[in-house]
XYZ file of C-alpha atoms in Angstrom:
667
model
C 89.004 83.528 91.433
C 90.313 87.103 91.278
C 91.519 88.669 88.000
C 95.315 88.682 87.859
C 95.336 92.478 88.095
C 93.749 92.196 91.542
C 96.295 89.780 93.030
C 99.251 90.860 95.153
C 101.977 88.421 96.205
C 103.997 90.150 98.900
C 106.512 89.348 101.607
C 107.018 91.020 104.955
C 110.807 91.302 105.458
C 112.973 93.037 108.057
C 115.679 92.844 110.674
C 114.840 90.662 113.673
C 112.486 92.339 116.185
C 111.400 95.120 113.809
C 107.782 93.988 114.197
C 107.096 91.913 111.067
C 104.951 89.294 112.771
C 102.997 91.882 114.767
C 102.335 93.745 111.520
C 101.234 90.510 109.812
C 98.797 89.810 112.663
C 97.211 93.258 112.188
C 96.987 92.768 108.441
C 95.130 89.481 108.941
C 92.910 91.109 111.574
C 91.817 94.159 109.570
C 91.298 92.107 106.399
C 88.928 89.861 108.365
C 91.017 86.718 108.081
C 91.335 86.340 111.874
C 89.116 87.655 114.665
C 91.731 88.381 117.340
C 95.331 89.448 116.793
C 97.860 87.399 118.713
C 101.037 88.828 120.201
C 104.602 87.593 119.708
C 105.540 88.136 123.360
C 102.566 86.032 124.482
C 103.329 83.234 122.006
C 99.869 83.658 120.447
C 100.750 85.023 116.990
C 98.957 83.025 114.295
C 101.919 83.003 111.876
C 104.341 81.954 114.632
C 102.465 78.695 115.084
C 105.468 76.457 115.719
C 106.127 75.538 119.359
C 109.753 76.710 119.165
C 108.719 80.060 117.649
C 106.214 80.624 120.435
C 108.722 79.755 123.150
C 111.616 81.783 121.734
C 109.471 84.700 120.566
C 111.053 84.819 117.081
C 110.038 83.686 113.601
C 112.079 80.749 112.324
C 109.821 79.551 109.470
C 108.258 81.613 106.701
C 104.473 81.497 107.109
C 102.006 82.029 104.266
C 98.599 83.661 104.577
C 95.861 84.641 102.149
C 93.539 87.605 102.751
C 91.432 90.169 100.866
C 91.469 93.961 100.866
C 89.207 96.173 98.740
C 88.403 93.387 96.288
C 92.092 92.424 95.961
C 93.493 89.031 96.920
C 96.722 89.318 98.919
C 99.038 86.314 99.292
C 101.386 87.255 102.107
C 104.514 85.568 103.469
C 105.844 86.552 106.904
C 109.569 85.800 106.837
C 112.124 85.337 109.650
C 114.260 88.325 110.583
C 117.223 86.451 112.049
C 120.076 86.014 109.578
C 120.489 82.319 110.495
C 117.205 81.613 108.698
C 117.997 83.659 105.593
C 117.076 80.728 103.299
C 113.435 81.335 104.283
C 113.708 84.919 103.019
C 115.658 83.870 99.928
C 113.136 81.358 98.636
C 110.191 83.573 99.547
C 111.545 86.537 97.579
C 112.228 84.152 94.690
C 108.487 83.693 94.132
C 107.031 87.016 95.324
C 106.092 90.050 93.242
C 106.601 92.724 95.927
C 107.802 93.252 99.481
C 107.075 95.399 102.517
C 110.329 96.208 104.305
C 109.648 96.889 107.981
C 112.018 99.174 109.903
C 112.205 99.946 113.603
C 111.459 103.645 114.129
C 114.197 103.807 116.787
C 116.897 101.511 115.376
C 116.402 102.496 111.732
C 118.307 100.558 109.073
C 119.861 97.519 110.791
C 122.235 94.830 109.434
C 119.558 92.326 108.421
C 117.578 95.158 106.808
C 120.522 95.583 104.472
C 120.684 91.831 103.868
C 117.020 91.459 102.882
C 117.279 94.624 100.788
C 120.135 93.078 98.807
C 118.147 89.860 98.415
C 115.184 91.831 97.057
C 117.523 93.661 94.668
C 118.880 90.351 93.404
C 115.385 89.152 92.502
C 114.315 92.663 91.341
C 111.411 92.696 93.796
C 109.728 96.132 94.118
C 109.492 97.416 97.692
C 107.585 99.765 99.928
C 108.866 100.564 103.423
C 106.895 100.699 106.675
C 108.579 102.540 109.558
C 107.183 100.776 112.617
C 107.276 101.308 116.389
C 106.841 105.083 116.136
C 105.158 104.937 119.567
C 108.518 104.215 121.243
C 110.738 106.765 122.947
C 113.537 107.786 120.592
C 111.633 106.989 117.400
C 112.443 109.426 114.582
C 110.595 108.966 111.288
C 112.561 111.638 109.435
C 115.893 110.130 110.499
C 114.896 106.631 109.361
C 113.670 108.042 106.042
C 117.081 109.658 105.594
C 118.867 106.401 106.477
C 116.919 104.534 103.792
C 118.035 107.081 101.198
C 121.634 107.127 102.388
C 122.241 103.404 103.020
C 120.468 102.106 99.918
C 120.938 105.013 97.510
C 117.257 104.945 96.524
C 114.627 107.566 95.833
C 112.652 106.974 99.045
C 109.631 109.290 99.381
C 107.308 109.675 102.344
C 103.745 108.796 101.355
C 102.379 109.148 104.889
C 103.707 111.124 107.875
C 102.974 110.348 111.541
C 100.631 112.538 113.588
C 101.346 112.651 117.318
C 99.274 113.707 120.302
C 100.205 116.780 122.348
C 102.776 114.750 124.309
C 104.773 114.294 121.096
C 105.092 110.544 121.625
C 101.648 108.960 121.212
C 100.923 108.307 117.534
C 97.262 109.044 116.805
C 97.149 109.221 113.032
C 98.973 109.726 109.738
C 98.940 112.429 107.092
C 98.563 111.275 103.488
C 100.961 113.469 101.505
C 99.477 112.373 98.176
C 95.831 113.188 98.894
C 96.642 115.885 101.503
C 94.333 114.266 104.045
C 94.760 113.298 107.674
C 93.569 109.964 109.067
C 93.025 109.699 112.830
C 92.114 106.556 114.729
C 89.269 106.923 117.193
C 89.744 103.757 119.267
C 92.688 101.795 120.652
C 91.750 98.681 118.677
C 92.320 100.517 115.387
C 88.950 99.736 113.810
C 87.433 103.199 113.866
C 89.118 106.006 111.978
C 88.183 109.051 109.951
C 89.923 110.982 107.210
C 89.578 114.669 106.371
C 91.410 117.272 104.240
C 94.292 119.025 105.986
C 96.511 122.029 105.334
C 100.109 120.825 105.253
C 102.760 122.473 107.421
C 105.914 123.857 105.790
C 107.803 120.682 106.692
C 105.134 118.412 105.229
C 104.799 120.616 102.156
C 108.536 120.169 101.570
C 108.097 116.390 101.851
C 105.200 116.514 99.405
C 107.297 118.551 96.970
C 109.981 115.881 97.118
C 107.354 113.222 96.419
C 105.977 115.183 93.447
C 109.475 115.712 92.047
C 109.988 111.946 92.074
C 106.654 111.506 90.293
C 107.588 114.197 87.759
C 110.431 111.934 86.584
C 107.773 109.322 85.791
C 105.135 111.555 84.157
C 105.866 114.602 81.926
C 102.430 116.089 82.695
C 103.222 116.151 86.417
C 106.528 117.847 85.577
C 104.727 120.478 83.491
C 102.158 121.069 86.238
C 104.940 121.556 88.799
C 106.728 124.080 86.589
C 103.510 125.994 85.919
C 102.311 125.788 89.522
C 99.088 123.996 88.598
C 97.141 121.508 90.736
C 97.935 117.842 90.117
C 95.304 115.120 90.074
C 95.717 112.652 92.949
C 95.035 109.647 90.700
C 97.806 110.789 88.368
C 100.259 111.031 91.257
C 99.349 107.545 92.463
C 99.769 106.147 88.935
C 103.231 107.723 88.677
C 104.194 106.361 92.100
C 103.044 102.926 91.021
C 105.128 103.008 87.816
C 108.214 104.166 89.671
C 107.790 101.563 92.414
C 107.247 98.649 90.041
C 110.295 99.635 87.992
C 112.403 99.999 91.155
C 113.057 103.726 90.831
C 110.912 104.819 93.802
C 110.401 103.390 97.293
C 107.216 104.721 98.986
C 107.616 104.985 102.766
C 104.748 104.822 105.270
C 104.508 105.449 109.017
C 102.789 103.593 111.834
C 102.878 101.416 114.910
C 101.609 97.876 114.399
C 101.470 97.124 118.134
C 99.338 100.257 118.716
C 97.128 99.443 115.693
C 98.113 102.594 113.816
C 98.859 102.891 110.106
C 97.830 99.394 108.992
C 94.913 100.348 106.724
C 96.949 102.993 104.820
C 99.685 100.382 104.393
C 97.183 97.924 102.892
C 95.980 100.688 100.574
C 99.593 101.247 99.518
C 100.145 97.519 98.866
C 97.174 97.537 96.507
C 98.028 100.906 94.941
C 101.798 100.651 94.431
C 103.034 97.050 94.489
C 102.757 94.999 91.288
C 100.266 92.351 90.303
C 101.547 89.240 88.491
C 100.848 90.880 85.108
C 103.115 93.809 86.026
C 106.111 91.508 86.374
C 108.235 90.054 83.587
C 107.115 86.657 82.247
C 108.745 83.773 84.086
C 111.816 82.469 82.261
C 113.091 78.883 82.060
C 116.706 77.753 82.274
C 116.901 77.586 78.464
C 115.334 81.033 77.953
C 111.722 80.042 77.273
C 109.123 82.410 78.768
C 105.563 81.906 80.021
C 103.121 84.785 80.207
C 101.238 85.245 83.522
C 97.933 83.971 82.165
C 95.569 81.192 83.186
C 95.184 80.316 79.515
C 98.905 79.606 79.103
C 100.393 76.139 79.755
C 101.054 75.346 83.407
C 104.315 76.449 84.992
C 104.742 76.502 88.761
C 107.535 76.300 91.313
C 107.475 74.283 94.535
C 109.567 76.690 96.561
C 109.387 75.189 100.052
C 108.865 71.767 101.629
C 107.413 71.176 105.099
C 106.963 67.876 106.971
C 104.547 67.211 109.818
C 102.789 64.220 111.363
C 100.501 64.030 108.307
C 103.278 63.920 105.720
C 104.764 66.400 103.271
C 103.370 69.788 102.258
C 104.926 71.680 99.340
C 104.406 75.435 99.012
C 103.872 76.338 95.370
C 103.689 79.519 93.270
C 101.769 79.202 90.012
C 103.207 81.432 87.273
C 101.008 80.402 84.347
C 98.098 78.098 83.627
C 96.086 76.300 86.310
C 97.228 73.711 88.847
C 94.127 71.584 89.436
C 93.392 68.789 91.873
C 93.407 65.344 90.235
C 95.383 66.402 87.147
C 98.732 64.950 86.093
C 101.719 67.301 85.875
C 105.361 66.918 84.903
C 108.069 67.610 87.496
C 111.438 69.185 86.819
C 113.024 65.733 87.128
C 110.906 64.467 84.233
C 108.537 62.413 86.378
C 104.745 62.549 86.182
C 102.816 63.440 89.322
C 99.111 63.294 90.053
C 98.089 66.360 92.051
C 96.249 65.484 95.243
C 94.846 67.932 97.775
C 95.421 71.646 97.234
C 95.152 74.240 100.007
C 95.608 77.919 100.683
C 97.046 78.838 104.028
C 96.654 81.130 106.993
C 99.679 79.927 108.966
C 98.630 76.579 110.493
C 95.081 76.763 109.064
C 94.497 75.051 105.714
C 91.655 75.960 103.371
C 91.078 73.337 100.666
C 90.654 74.540 97.069
C 90.045 72.777 93.774
C 92.665 74.707 91.841
C 95.354 77.356 91.997
C 95.494 79.696 89.031
C 98.298 81.806 87.597
C 99.503 84.348 90.121
C 98.361 82.385 93.177
C 100.298 80.833 96.050
C 99.151 77.724 97.896
C 100.346 74.254 98.814
C 100.138 70.650 97.627
C 99.604 68.023 100.312
C 101.253 64.618 100.155
C 103.250 65.023 96.932
C 106.858 63.791 96.993
C 108.512 66.907 95.626
C 111.905 68.468 96.248
C 112.254 72.104 97.215
C 112.794 74.293 94.148
C 111.181 71.779 91.765
C 109.221 72.862 88.700
C 105.697 71.654 87.890
C 104.598 71.896 84.262
C 102.013 70.828 81.712
C 103.245 67.428 80.362
C 102.479 68.613 76.822
C 104.508 71.798 77.340
C 107.470 70.947 79.616
C 109.553 73.691 81.182
C 112.211 73.811 83.914
C 112.491 76.991 85.990
C 115.566 78.157 87.846
C 115.768 76.485 91.230
C 116.740 78.053 94.572
C 120.387 78.027 95.631
C 121.021 77.664 99.361
C 123.866 79.609 100.996
C 126.925 77.741 102.213
C 126.922 76.897 105.956
C 129.549 78.556 108.151
C 129.376 76.512 111.357
C 128.996 72.852 112.241
C 128.543 70.639 115.269
C 129.001 66.917 115.862
C 125.773 65.124 116.816
C 125.186 61.588 118.083
C 121.921 59.849 118.862
C 121.620 58.661 122.448
C 120.168 55.206 121.711
C 120.377 52.669 118.900
C 116.660 53.079 118.169
C 117.018 56.847 117.857
C 120.096 56.370 115.668
C 117.926 54.560 113.138
C 115.352 57.339 113.172
C 117.959 60.124 112.994
C 118.864 59.431 109.360
C 115.260 59.830 108.168
C 114.726 62.848 110.406
C 117.825 64.616 109.095
C 116.935 63.888 105.473
C 113.521 65.471 106.008
C 114.982 68.482 107.776
C 117.495 69.083 104.976
C 114.761 68.750 102.347
C 112.795 71.410 104.245
C 115.845 73.610 104.940
C 118.589 73.317 102.275
C 120.869 75.661 104.260
C 121.343 72.763 106.692
C 123.933 70.201 105.577
C 125.058 66.798 106.810
C 128.777 66.080 106.697
C 130.997 63.319 108.000
C 134.222 63.828 109.941
C 136.828 61.838 108.017
C 138.954 61.275 111.123
C 136.333 60.365 113.739
C 133.457 59.172 111.547
C 131.108 61.482 113.470
C 128.001 62.967 111.875
C 128.338 66.745 111.534
C 125.351 69.065 111.264
C 126.311 72.275 109.428
C 124.284 75.483 109.348
C 124.235 79.262 109.141
C 124.903 80.061 112.802
C 124.690 78.940 116.403
C 120.957 79.702 116.663
C 120.294 77.820 113.423
C 121.950 74.684 114.808
C 120.344 75.047 118.236
C 116.887 75.233 116.643
C 117.646 72.299 114.312
C 118.675 70.113 117.267
C 115.599 71.213 119.184
C 113.402 70.340 116.197
C 115.025 66.903 116.038
C 113.836 66.313 119.584
C 110.413 68.012 119.415
C 109.248 66.982 115.942
C 111.099 63.737 115.283
C 111.582 62.467 118.857
C 115.310 61.978 118.283
C 117.426 63.060 121.250
C 121.034 63.803 120.349
C 124.208 64.766 122.155
C 125.888 67.742 120.514
C 129.560 68.634 120.650
C 131.141 72.073 120.649
C 130.449 74.179 117.537
C 133.224 74.268 114.946
C 133.998 76.765 112.221
C 133.383 75.563 108.653
C 136.761 76.443 107.153
C 137.404 76.374 103.410
C 140.527 76.082 101.232
C 141.517 77.982 98.109
C 144.620 78.175 95.942
C 147.382 80.773 96.003
C 149.011 80.374 92.580
C 148.592 78.874 89.121
C 149.905 75.362 88.422
C 149.767 73.119 85.335
C 149.613 69.353 85.660
C 149.524 66.465 83.188
C 147.930 63.209 84.257
C 147.411 59.839 82.586
C 144.920 57.385 83.984
C 145.571 53.903 82.556
C 144.059 50.704 83.901
C 144.113 47.318 82.162
C 142.983 44.164 83.970
C 141.716 41.972 81.206
C 138.803 42.922 79.017
C 137.920 46.631 78.453
C 140.337 48.958 80.218
C 140.340 52.618 81.199
C 142.347 55.366 79.540
C 142.254 59.108 80.085
C 144.965 61.681 79.458
C 144.435 65.286 80.579
C 146.479 68.450 80.938
C 144.902 70.955 83.315
C 145.745 74.347 84.762
C 144.483 75.292 88.217
C 144.634 78.582 90.085
C 142.687 81.052 92.217
C 139.371 82.581 91.133
C 137.643 85.698 92.524
C 136.137 85.180 95.979
C 132.622 83.791 95.755
C 132.944 82.352 92.222
C 133.143 78.710 93.345
C 134.487 76.645 90.429
C 135.191 78.368 87.107
C 135.812 75.570 84.589
C 136.974 76.206 81.025
C 137.465 73.754 78.178
C 140.343 75.181 76.125
C 141.056 72.057 74.099
C 141.168 72.400 70.323
C 140.448 70.133 67.414
C 138.237 67.794 69.391
C 141.140 66.057 71.133
C 138.779 65.473 74.050
C 135.047 65.048 73.259
C 132.630 67.357 75.054
C 131.126 64.578 77.171
C 134.603 63.657 78.441
C 135.341 67.323 79.227
C 132.183 67.404 81.346
C 133.369 64.241 83.098
C 136.665 65.985 83.899
C 134.708 68.863 85.425
C 132.665 66.391 87.500
C 135.882 64.822 88.762
C 137.269 68.221 89.716
C 134.090 69.061 91.645
C 134.306 65.778 93.525
C 137.930 66.411 94.461
C 137.084 69.946 95.609
C 134.413 68.609 97.971
C 136.908 66.135 99.473
C 139.095 69.109 100.349
C 142.657 70.055 101.230
C 144.391 71.239 104.413
C 142.635 68.999 106.876
C 139.837 67.994 104.521
C 138.301 71.469 104.216
C 136.432 71.839 100.878
C 138.124 73.814 98.116
C 136.365 76.939 96.839
C 136.950 79.773 94.387
C 139.277 78.111 91.892
C 139.701 78.369 88.151
C 140.402 75.152 86.261
C 141.208 75.008 82.550
C 141.343 71.797 80.542
C 144.234 72.528 78.124
C 144.948 69.290 76.291
C 144.783 65.536 76.449
C 144.146 62.418 74.436
C 141.819 59.453 74.236
C 141.976 55.769 73.407
C 139.674 54.403 70.736
C 138.331 51.600 72.954
C 139.316 52.265 76.568
C 138.304 55.912 77.006
C 134.996 56.590 78.724
C 133.395 59.165 81.008
C 134.336 57.300 84.181
C 138.012 57.244 83.195
C 138.051 60.993 82.538
C 136.209 61.717 85.773
C 138.895 59.803 87.693
C 141.633 61.589 85.737
C 140.079 64.986 86.431
C 139.848 64.244 90.139
C 143.412 62.954 90.538
C 144.910 65.646 88.293
C 143.222 68.366 90.329
C 144.396 66.889 93.631
C 147.982 66.701 92.405
C 147.969 70.231 90.971
C 146.159 71.796 93.926
C 148.683 70.381 96.393
C 151.395 72.355 94.558
C 149.320 75.540 94.135
C 150.056 77.041 97.572
C 146.751 76.116 99.308
C 145.339 78.801 101.603
C 143.019 78.182 104.570
C 139.936 80.452 104.563
C 137.716 81.308 107.518
C 134.245 82.909 107.570
C 134.225 86.604 108.452
C 131.107 87.949 110.161
C 129.569 91.406 110.061
C 128.997 92.360 113.700
C 126.895 95.275 114.910
C 127.028 96.090 118.621
C 124.734 98.580 120.359
C 125.776 99.700 123.819
C 125.733 102.690 126.202
C 128.136 105.504 125.310
C 130.302 105.003 128.392
C 130.972 101.351 127.464
C 132.007 101.877 123.841
C 135.757 101.959 124.566
C 135.620 98.631 126.374
C 133.632 97.062 123.529
C 136.041 98.297 120.842
C 139.040 97.098 122.869
C 137.491 93.644 123.139
C 136.857 93.557 119.377
C 140.546 94.238 118.801
C 141.462 91.235 120.925
C 139.087 89.156 118.794
C 140.907 90.088 115.563
C 138.034 92.418 114.712
C 138.188 95.421 112.388
C 135.937 98.379 113.197
C 134.171 99.702 110.086
C 131.993 102.481 111.509
C 130.946 104.101 114.753
C 127.748 106.123 115.039
C 125.388 107.605 117.603
C 121.807 106.409 117.985
C 120.069 108.403 120.714
C 121.905 107.859 123.998
C 123.596 104.732 122.657
C 126.521 104.044 120.386
C 126.579 101.562 117.513
C 129.804 99.979 116.310
C 129.915 98.027 113.048
C 132.847 95.659 112.675
C 134.069 92.557 110.880
C 135.154 89.661 113.093
C 136.243 86.068 112.321
C 133.479 83.628 113.216
C 135.895 81.628 115.379
C 136.219 84.642 117.691
C 132.478 85.101 118.230
C 131.670 81.923 120.152
C 130.414 82.927 123.582
C 130.175 86.597 122.606
C 126.685 87.014 124.062
C 127.859 86.331 127.619
C 131.101 88.270 127.078
C 129.251 91.363 125.843
C 126.857 91.133 128.779
C 129.797 91.233 131.166
C 131.490 94.112 129.343
C 128.352 96.285 129.302
C 126.701 95.175 132.566
C 123.923 93.506 130.586
C 123.073 96.618 128.559
C 124.706 95.674 125.235
C 123.171 93.777 122.350
C 124.510 92.594 119.011
C 123.687 90.996 115.662
C 125.863 88.783 113.452
C 125.624 87.900 109.787
C 128.033 86.206 107.351
C 130.067 88.603 105.235
C 132.593 86.507 103.271
C 135.517 84.104 103.533
C 139.051 85.459 103.997
C 142.496 83.916 104.508
C 143.213 83.058 108.127
C 145.456 85.743 109.609
């Protein structure tokens, strides 16, 4: 078992088609974990082991792998790039210590790059960037480096710089701006390479100066050496880069081409040199503020961050923060239940390597345990509950119906397993038709879910047309008094509440305040009122669409000595909210999508005109080589069928990406 200082838990994150999976394959190859690198386009990538991933050529499930580099253990998670599967990125970043953000050397910073960057910011995950595909025509490392600085407002510094052959397009090596050496690969497979000192050009010297200036902010001795014109020790520069990266002040950027086997070894060196170990991160914190140091001697605390089902049962991915998770021992779950740990494994995609224990800082999986995603595991003598993982709200839904009675019986179990594995999927019921609705993050998300129902669970369903997941909010503030009195012999029910309801800032959900004074309503009854309000919000207004972003204040009320109980106040809260909300000028909200379209220059006018007809608002227009990129916001309802429409508008030469932005009032 490696010392904690020699463990790296990292994720590979990026926009779709930036080359994450190809990069992961090369990492596993050069660390000796696999013997032959598979290719995404051939359906042979080891981390894209699912049949649907291989057929579609995209990653839909985060895949974990364990490998070693220079006496360091690297736990790596290859995440999906498509925004529909953002929950996979979200829960991976929740448990990781660092991330490698992969960018396309031609496309640069793309919409999903911005999304995963914001997710990493939210979890304060340190990053390094790898500019990939520098072998392609139109690739521009300097431009992408500038985009990182401009779009994210970060101190991005080039650590390596690409070296091209005489044709100016074939990448043959990289220059290390820290050590002032040049590494050139001697074979196409990327195994043989040599490094030697190099005299930097004026351009590269300017890049090195920028790197040293960033390091000078981290180390006064580097600052003094720069002012005095003295030589600076390479180890000191690397230490300063590491401090700045871990604290989020610096983002090292490296160059390469994963498909051409260039730049992978320097990237692995950078992962070890600059990204944090578990001891470099803050101690994990529980919901009530308790902390656990990242030590194997501390009491156990771990998080089951992902659930997977296959023909052999359930597998729960787990990150151990402190202590040791050992096979055969009894642990306490976040729900207060005791669990005996069965088989433990570490993973290389579909391959499972059995282990006796997982220590602090390690990532692996438990086989067979009945655990929920986001559940804590702890030492029974030292219980702790860690923050769980919140799934994003779905924006689209489709009615599904099993084709036979036998499949209808199996569909319920299949859907429950799929939702346990992917919390961004939801099951709803149409109040008018009684149909089962499958809700998700986008059309591709639902298409894959239905395909998985058929492939994995052998449940064939008929799907209706996709529908937008509308929401309702309130337009003004209303007060309402409500008395719930029921007496039918024996103990009755009594609850009297005065509430105020109104709009809350977009994205806040329910903001509930107890403003009662003098104990007129006990705290447990106030919580029951809140529960009733939440239930009423889920039932919805304006056609049954759930209510979001409201502020509810409990102002006053009264109780009965014998007949008041939590159930009575929950009913009162629900009915009072429904009555008040109906008078509070309800507003129908629709999901707004961030759309980025890339097309030839001569088609841009047609594309923008079509966006106007779709109620779209153009945010930016920029040039990218011989193409034009338009960024716009468009209601989700106007994007159905956009792929075929864009193909017709641009004669098959346009492409686009969509991601949820926010909810807005229907115009």
